[in-house]
Coordinates of C-alpha atoms in Angstrom, one line a residue:
I1 CA 180.3 135.9 -64.1
N2 CA 182.8 135.1 -67.0
A3 CA 185.8 133.3 -67.7
E4 CA 188.1 136.2 -66.1
Y5 CA 187.2 134.0 -62.7
M6 CA 188.6 131.1 -64.1
G7 CA 192.1 131.8 -64.7
T8 CA 194.7 130.0 -66.3
S9 CA 198.1 128.1 -65.3
S10 CA 200.6 130.1 -63.5
D11 CA 203.8 131.0 -64.0
A12 CA 205.2 128.8 -61.4
S13 CA 203.1 125.8 -62.1
L14 CA 204.4 126.2 -65.9
E15 CA 208.3 126.3 -64.5
K16 CA 207.6 123.4 -62.6
M17 CA 206.9 121.3 -66.2
A18 CA 208.5 119.0 -67.9
A19 CA 208.3 120.6 -71.3
P20 CA 209.0 123.9 -70.6
T21 CA 209.3 124.9 -74.6
L22 CA 205.7 124.0 -74.7
F23 CA 204.7 126.0 -71.8
G24 CA 206.5 129.1 -72.9
E25 CA 204.9 128.9 -76.1
L26 CA 201.7 128.5 -74.3
E27 CA 202.2 131.6 -72.4
G28 CA 202.9 133.7 -75.4
F29 CA 199.9 132.7 -77.0
L30 CA 198.2 133.8 -73.6
H31 CA 199.5 136.8 -73.3
Q32 CA 198.6 138.5 -76.9
K33 CA 196.2 140.9 -76.6
P34 CA 193.8 139.4 -77.6
P35 CA 194.7 136.2 -76.1
N36 CA 195.5 133.7 -79.4
L37 CA 192.9 130.9 -78.0
E38 CA 192.9 128.1 -81.2
P39 CA 196.7 127.8 -81.1
A40 CA 196.8 128.0 -77.5
V41 CA 194.4 124.6 -77.3
R42 CA 196.4 122.9 -79.6
K43 CA 199.2 123.4 -77.5
C44 CA 197.8 122.0 -74.6
D45 CA 197.0 119.1 -76.6
Q46 CA 200.9 118.8 -76.9
I47 CA 201.8 119.3 -73.6
L48 CA 199.0 116.5 -72.7
A49 CA 200.6 114.1 -75.2
A50 CA 203.9 114.6 -73.8
S51 CA 202.6 114.7 -69.8
P52 CA 198.9 112.9 -69.9
G53 CA 196.9 114.0 -67.0
D54 CA 198.7 117.2 -66.6
V55 CA 196.1 119.4 -64.4
D56 CA 197.8 122.9 -65.7
A57 CA 197.2 121.7 -69.1
V58 CA 193.7 120.4 -68.7
R59 CA 192.6 123.6 -67.2
T60 CA 194.6 125.8 -69.4
K61 CA 192.9 123.9 -72.4
C62 CA 189.5 123.9 -70.8
V63 CA 189.6 127.7 -69.9
C64 CA 190.7 128.6 -73.7
L65 CA 187.4 126.3 -75.0
T66 CA 185.4 128.4 -72.4
K67 CA 186.4 131.7 -73.6
L68 CA 185.8 130.5 -77.4
G69 CA 182.3 129.6 -76.6
K70 CA 182.7 125.6 -76.6
Y71 CA 180.9 124.8 -73.7
R72 CA 179.8 121.4 -74.2
E73 CA 183.5 120.5 -75.6
A74 CA 184.6 122.0 -72.4
L75 CA 182.9 119.9 -70.3
D76 CA 183.1 116.7 -72.8
F77 CA 186.7 117.1 -72.7
V78 CA 186.9 117.9 -69.0
Q79 CA 184.7 114.6 -67.8
T80 CA 187.4 112.3 -69.6
F81 CA 190.0 113.2 -66.5
P82 CA 187.4 112.0 -63.3
A83 CA 190.8 112.0 -61.2
L84 CA 191.0 115.9 -61.4
Q85 CA 187.1 116.4 -60.6
N86 CA 187.9 118.1 -57.4
D87 CA 190.7 119.8 -59.1
L88 CA 188.4 121.5 -61.8
S89 CA 185.0 121.5 -59.8
F90 CA 185.0 125.4 -60.3
E91 CA 185.7 124.8 -64.1
T92 CA 183.1 122.2 -64.0
A93 CA 180.1 124.0 -62.3
Y94 CA 181.1 127.2 -64.5
L95 CA 180.2 125.0 -67.8
H96 CA 177.0 123.8 -66.0
Y97 CA 175.7 126.8 -65.2
Q98 CA 176.6 128.2 -68.8
L99 CA 175.0 125.0 -70.8
G100 CA 171.8 126.3 -68.6
H101 CA 171.9 123.8 -66.0
P102 CA 172.7 125.6 -63.1
E103 CA 171.2 123.3 -60.5
N104 CA 174.0 120.9 -61.6
A105 CA 176.6 123.4 -60.8
L106 CA 175.3 124.1 -57.0
P107 CA 176.5 121.0 -55.8
L108 CA 180.1 121.5 -56.7
L109 CA 180.0 125.0 -55.6
R110 CA 179.5 123.8 -51.8
V111 CA 182.9 124.3 -50.6
P112 CA 184.4 125.3 -47.4
D113 CA 185.8 128.9 -47.6
P114 CA 184.5 129.9 -50.8
S115 CA 186.7 132.3 -53.2
L116 CA 185.1 135.6 -54.7
A117 CA 184.5 133.5 -57.9
V118 CA 183.0 130.7 -56.5
L119 CA 180.3 133.3 -54.1
C120 CA 179.7 135.0 -57.7
L121 CA 179.0 132.1 -59.3
T122 CA 176.5 130.4 -56.8
A123 CA 174.9 134.0 -56.4
Q124 CA 174.4 133.6 -60.2
A125 CA 172.8 130.1 -60.2
H126 CA 170.9 130.8 -57.6
Y127 CA 169.4 134.4 -59.5
R128 CA 168.9 132.3 -62.7
L129 CA 166.9 128.9 -61.3
K130 CA 164.8 132.3 -59.8
M131 CA 166.1 132.1 -56.1
Y132 CA 166.2 135.7 -55.5
D133 CA 166.8 135.7 -51.7
R134 CA 169.8 133.1 -52.1
A135 CA 171.3 135.3 -54.7
I136 CA 170.9 138.7 -52.0
E137 CA 173.1 136.3 -49.6
S138 CA 175.6 135.2 -51.6
Y139 CA 176.2 138.6 -53.4
H140 CA 176.5 140.3 -49.4
I141 CA 179.3 137.6 -48.5
A142 CA 181.0 138.5 -52.3
L143 CA 180.9 142.3 -51.6
E144 CA 182.6 142.2 -48.0
K145 CA 185.7 140.5 -50.1
S146 CA 185.5 142.6 -53.1
S147 CA 187.3 145.9 -54.0
G148 CA 187.7 148.1 -57.2
N149 CA 185.6 147.2 -60.4
Q150 CA 184.6 143.8 -59.2
R151 CA 182.9 145.4 -55.9
A152 CA 181.2 147.5 -59.4
D153 CA 180.0 144.8 -60.4
I154 CA 178.8 143.2 -57.7
L155 CA 177.0 145.9 -56.7
T156 CA 175.1 145.7 -60.1
N157 CA 174.1 142.2 -59.9
L158 CA 173.1 142.8 -56.1
A159 CA 170.7 145.5 -57.4
A160 CA 169.3 143.5 -60.0
A161 CA 168.4 140.6 -57.2
Y162 CA 167.0 143.0 -55.4
V163 CA 164.9 144.1 -58.0
M164 CA 163.5 140.3 -58.8
A165 CA 163.5 139.6 -55.1
G166 CA 160.6 142.6 -54.9
R167 CA 162.8 144.0 -52.4
A168 CA 163.4 147.6 -54.4
S169 CA 163.1 149.5 -51.1
E170 CA 166.5 148.3 -49.6
G171 CA 168.0 147.8 -52.9
I172 CA 168.1 151.7 -53.3
R173 CA 169.9 152.1 -50.1
L174 CA 172.7 149.6 -51.5
V175 CA 172.9 151.8 -54.5
K176 CA 174.3 154.8 -52.6
L177 CA 177.7 152.1 -51.8
G178 CA 178.5 152.3 -55.3
D179 CA 180.4 155.0 -57.4
S180 CA 178.0 155.3 -60.4
S181 CA 181.3 156.6 -62.4
T182 CA 183.0 153.3 -62.0
G183 CA 180.4 151.9 -64.4
F184 CA 177.0 152.8 -66.2
E185 CA 175.5 149.4 -65.4
L186 CA 175.0 149.8 -61.8
A187 CA 173.4 153.2 -62.4
F188 CA 170.9 151.3 -65.1
N189 CA 170.0 149.3 -62.2
A190 CA 169.5 152.0 -59.9
A191 CA 167.1 153.2 -62.0
R192 CA 165.4 149.7 -62.4
L193 CA 165.1 149.7 -58.5
L194 CA 163.0 153.2 -58.7
V195 CA 160.9 151.8 -61.3
E196 CA 159.7 149.0 -58.7
L197 CA 159.2 151.6 -56.2
G198 CA 156.9 153.4 -58.7
D199 CA 158.7 156.8 -58.7
F200 CA 158.8 157.1 -62.4
P201 CA 160.2 160.7 -62.7
S202 CA 163.0 159.5 -60.7
A203 CA 163.6 156.8 -62.6
L204 CA 163.4 158.7 -66.1
T205 CA 166.3 161.0 -64.2
Q206 CA 168.6 158.5 -63.2
L207 CA 168.4 156.6 -66.7
S208 CA 169.1 159.7 -68.4
H209 CA 172.1 160.3 -65.8
T210 CA 173.1 156.4 -67.2
L211 CA 172.7 157.2 -70.8
K212 CA 175.5 160.0 -70.5
L213 CA 177.6 158.2 -68.6
A214 CA 177.5 155.2 -70.7
S215 CA 178.0 157.2 -74.0
A216 CA 181.1 159.4 -72.4
M217 CA 182.6 155.6 -71.5
L218 CA 182.1 154.1 -74.6
A219 CA 183.3 156.8 -76.3
E220 CA 186.8 156.8 -74.4
E221 CA 187.1 153.2 -74.8
G222 CA 187.1 153.8 -78.6
L223 CA 184.1 152.9 -80.2
T224 CA 182.7 155.1 -83.1
Q225 CA 179.0 156.6 -82.7
A226 CA 177.4 154.5 -84.2
E227 CA 178.7 151.5 -82.3
V228 CA 178.0 153.8 -79.0
D229 CA 174.3 154.4 -80.2
D230 CA 174.0 150.3 -80.6
E231 CA 175.4 149.8 -77.4
V232 CA 173.0 152.2 -75.5
A233 CA 170.1 151.2 -77.5
A234 CA 168.9 148.9 -74.3
I235 CA 168.8 152.1 -72.6
H236 CA 166.3 153.8 -74.9
V237 CA 163.7 151.3 -74.7
Q238 CA 163.9 151.3 -70.9
I239 CA 163.1 155.3 -71.2
G240 CA 160.8 154.4 -73.4
Y241 CA 159.0 151.6 -70.8
V242 CA 159.3 153.6 -68.0
E243 CA 157.2 156.6 -70.1
Q244 CA 154.8 154.0 -70.7
L245 CA 154.5 153.0 -67.2
G246 CA 153.7 156.4 -66.4
G247 CA 151.4 156.9 -68.9
N248 CA 152.9 158.9 -71.6
A249 CA 152.5 156.3 -74.2
D250 CA 152.7 159.0 -77.0
A251 CA 156.7 159.2 -75.6
A252 CA 157.2 155.5 -75.2
L253 CA 156.1 155.1 -79.0
Q254 CA 158.2 157.7 -80.3
V255 CA 161.3 156.0 -78.5
Y256 CA 160.7 153.0 -79.4
E257 CA 160.4 153.3 -83.1
N258 CA 163.3 155.8 -83.0
V259 CA 165.4 152.4 -81.5
L260 CA 163.9 150.1 -84.1
K261 CA 165.1 153.0 -87.0
A262 CA 168.2 152.3 -85.7
K263 CA 168.4 148.8 -86.2
P264 CA 170.0 147.3 -83.7
S265 CA 172.5 144.8 -83.4
D266 CA 171.0 143.1 -80.3
E267 CA 167.9 141.1 -81.3
N268 CA 166.0 141.1 -77.9
V269 CA 166.4 145.0 -77.6
A270 CA 164.6 145.3 -81.2
A271 CA 162.0 142.4 -79.7
V272 CA 161.5 144.1 -76.7
A273 CA 160.7 147.5 -78.7
R274 CA 158.2 145.7 -80.9
H275 CA 156.6 143.8 -78.3
N276 CA 156.1 147.6 -76.4
I277 CA 154.7 148.6 -79.5
D278 CA 152.1 145.9 -80.3
S279 CA 151.2 146.2 -76.1
I280 CA 150.4 150.0 -76.5
K281 CA 148.4 149.3 -79.9
K282 CA 146.4 146.7 -78.2
E283 CA 145.9 148.9 -75.2
R284 CA 144.6 152.2 -77.3
K285 CA 142.2 149.6 -79.1
R286 CA 140.6 148.1 -76.2
L287 CA 139.8 151.7 -74.2
A288 CA 138.5 152.7 -77.6
D289 CA 136.1 149.4 -77.8
I290 CA 135.2 150.3 -74.1
E291 CA 134.7 153.7 -75.0
A292 CA 132.4 152.6 -78.2
A293 CA 130.2 150.5 -75.9
E294 CA 130.0 152.9 -73.2
R295 CA 128.4 155.4 -76.2
K296 CA 126.6 152.9 -77.6
K297 CA 124.6 152.1 -74.1
Q298 CA 124.5 155.7 -73.9
R299 CA 122.3 155.9 -77.1
Q300 CA 120.3 153.0 -76.1
A301 CA 119.1 154.5 -72.8
E302 CA 118.5 157.9 -74.1
R303 CA 116.5 156.4 -76.9
R304 CA 114.2 154.2 -74.6
A305 CA 113.7 157.2 -72.5
G306 CA 112.5 158.9 -75.7
E307 CA 110.3 156.3 -76.9
V308 CA 109.0 155.9 -73.5
T309 CA 108.3 159.6 -73.3
S310 CA 106.5 159.8 -76.7
K311 CA 104.2 157.3 -75.8
R312 CA 103.1 159.0 -72.7
K313 CA 102.7 162.2 -74.6
K314 CA 100.6 160.2 -77.6
K315 CA 97.2 160.9 -77.6
K316 CA 95.1 158.1 -78.9
K317 CA 93.6 158.6 -82.7
K318 CA 89.7 158.8 -82.4
R319 CA 88.0 156.4 -84.7
L320 CA 85.4 158.4 -86.9
P321 CA 82.6 156.3 -89.1
K322 CA 83.8 156.4 -92.7
N323 CA 83.4 159.7 -94.4
F324 CA 83.0 161.3 -91.4
D325 CA 83.4 164.9 -92.4
P326 CA 83.5 166.7 -89.1
E327 CA 82.4 170.2 -90.4
S328 CA 79.0 169.4 -91.8
T329 CA 78.1 166.3 -89.7
P330 CA 77.5 166.4 -86.1
A331 CA 80.3 165.0 -83.5
P332 CA 79.1 160.9 -83.3
D333 CA 79.0 160.1 -79.8
P334 CA 82.4 158.9 -78.2
E335 CA 80.6 155.9 -76.5
R336 CA 79.4 154.4 -79.6
W337 CA 82.1 151.4 -79.5
L338 CA 81.0 150.4 -76.0
P339 CA 78.4 147.9 -75.4
K340 CA 75.1 149.3 -74.2
Y341 CA 75.4 148.4 -70.6
L342 CA 79.0 150.4 -70.4
R343 CA 77.8 153.3 -72.0
A344 CA 77.2 156.4 -69.4
S345 CA 73.8 157.0 -70.7
F346 CA 72.9 153.1 -69.7
G347 CA 70.2 153.3 -66.2
G348 CA 70.1 149.5 -66.2
K349 CA 67.1 147.7 -66.2
R350 CA 63.8 149.2 -65.5
R351 CA 61.7 147.5 -62.5
G352 CA 58.5 148.2 -61.1
K353 CA 57.9 148.4 -57.7
K354 CA 56.6 145.1 -56.3
G355 CA 53.3 146.3 -54.4
P356 CA 51.3 144.3 -52.2
T357 CA 49.8 140.8 -52.4
V358 CA 46.2 141.0 -53.3
S359 CA 43.8 138.0 -52.5
G360 CA 41.0 137.8 -54.5
K361 CA 39.4 134.4 -54.3
G362 CA 35.9 135.3 -53.3
A363 CA 32.6 136.0 -54.3
Q364 CA 33.9 138.5 -56.7
G365 CA 36.7 136.4 -58.3
S366 CA 40.3 136.7 -58.5
V367 CA 41.3 140.4 -60.0
T368 CA 45.0 139.5 -59.2
Q369 CA 45.9 138.2 -63.2
V370 CA 43.7 141.2 -64.8
A371 CA 45.3 143.8 -62.6
A372 CA 48.3 142.4 -63.4
A373 CA 47.8 142.7 -67.2
A374 CA 46.2 145.8 -66.7
A375 CA 49.4 147.1 -64.7
E376 CA 51.6 146.0 -67.8
L377 CA 49.4 147.4 -70.3
N378 CA 49.7 150.6 -68.6
I379 CA 53.3 150.4 -68.6
V380 CA 53.2 150.4 -72.5
T381 CA 51.2 152.7 -72.8
K382 CA 53.2 155.5 -70.9
V383 CA 56.5 154.3 -72.8
A384 CA 54.5 154.9 -76.2
A385 CA 52.9 158.3 -74.8
S386 CA 56.0 159.4 -73.5
A387 CA 58.1 158.6 -76.9
A388 CA 58.7 161.5 -79.3
S389 CA 57.7 159.9 -82.3
A390 CA 55.4 156.9 -83.2
P391 CA 55.6 153.9 -81.4
T392 CA 58.1 151.2 -83.6
P393 CA 56.1 147.9 -84.9
A394 CA 57.6 145.5 -82.2
Q395 CA 56.1 147.8 -79.9
A396 CA 52.9 148.1 -81.2
A397 CA 52.7 144.2 -81.6
V398 CA 53.7 144.0 -77.8
A399 CA 50.6 146.3 -76.9
A400 CA 48.1 144.6 -79.2
K401 CA 49.1 141.3 -77.5
L402 CA 48.5 142.7 -74.1
E403 CA 45.4 144.4 -75.0
A404 CA 44.1 140.8 -76.2
K405 CA 45.1 139.0 -73.1
L406 CA 43.6 141.4 -71.0
E407 CA 40.4 141.5 -73.0
S408 CA 40.7 137.3 -73.0
Q409 CA 41.0 137.6 -68.7
T410 CA 38.3 139.8 -68.5
A411 CA 35.6 138.0 -70.2
K412 CA 36.6 134.5 -69.0
Q413 CA 35.8 136.3 -65.1
Q414 CA 32.6 137.7 -66.4
R415 CA 31.7 134.1 -67.9
E416 CA 32.9 132.8 -64.6
H417 CA 31.1 135.3 -62.3
T418 CA 27.8 134.8 -64.3
G419 CA 27.7 130.9 -64.2
R420 CA 28.2 131.3 -59.9
R421 CA 25.3 133.6 -60.0
K422 CA 22.8 131.2 -61.8
G423 CA 24.0 128.5 -59.6
R424 CA 22.7 130.3 -56.2
R425 CA 19.5 130.6 -57.8

């Protein structure tokens, strides 16, 4: 949508004015190539001074201010004529749209039997509000009323709406209705549809065609090669973007860097190129960090596995006595560090077999204690006799004690036996 749709005062209307000279001068300014807009605005002020509220003069001044980019001034001017709001509803809606308030434009565009300009502005307002399906509906109606260059422009915008609506498969069929030779913008949006469909090779082919078409058309318009290169910078950035999506980051970086070296006049193009370069570098760093982390985990796992294996294979070092010489000294007992009861040579506590109990009370007295003492003495004697060397002092002391005990018990029994015999006499 642009101010072209808004038009200017018709020749027939101008002829009906009471100040034909002023309108004639106004027409002169408007018919110049390019139109001389600033003097035209002043001429409209003169007409309005002579004929206040003249709708054609108000409309013409509004259009001139709009083409000069003075949207706020134009809107303020139009709103000073409340009686003309119905006549200037389209102009007012367009100014709201340009000032970033498409929601204020839509109510002014709801008219019966809308014109092509109203349909296109309605579609753009819906597009700006991200109501892409509604935009597609309005564009399709506008397409039926369009022809020539208007049709190509509408197809271009319609293709963009299909992209944003996520309906690329429907939009790609629509592109076949247009002749790409009438404008490279439609070819560019066709490439965008292919990107949305994930067909990156076909999108690159389409963009290459778009680049050639744009360069030829811009050159025919009289632009220098530097101006042509500046105009097609956006196409180059899109080519880099498709390469990036296709996984060819090196090619994408090369394209972006070439665009930035050329210093494009459109800051948006440069900003997109810089952003995409940063995204590629960040992605590469992220992947490098992931790979480094994976390698670190693998090394740690291998080191842990090696430590477990070495622990299993490592033999426990033998503990040897201090200053032990294995060449001149017999090997020590490997169980010398264990308690005696855990050694293989330990046979447990020796216990004698429990024999029958002898009841010794009678004429000859009890011999149980004597027999027990003799048995103990006999055990000590056998142990001492079986030893390979002389008994130790402790063993000798035990044996002497047992002998004394045995002698004492024997003497006592003899005394008791003698006393009993004397009593019977």
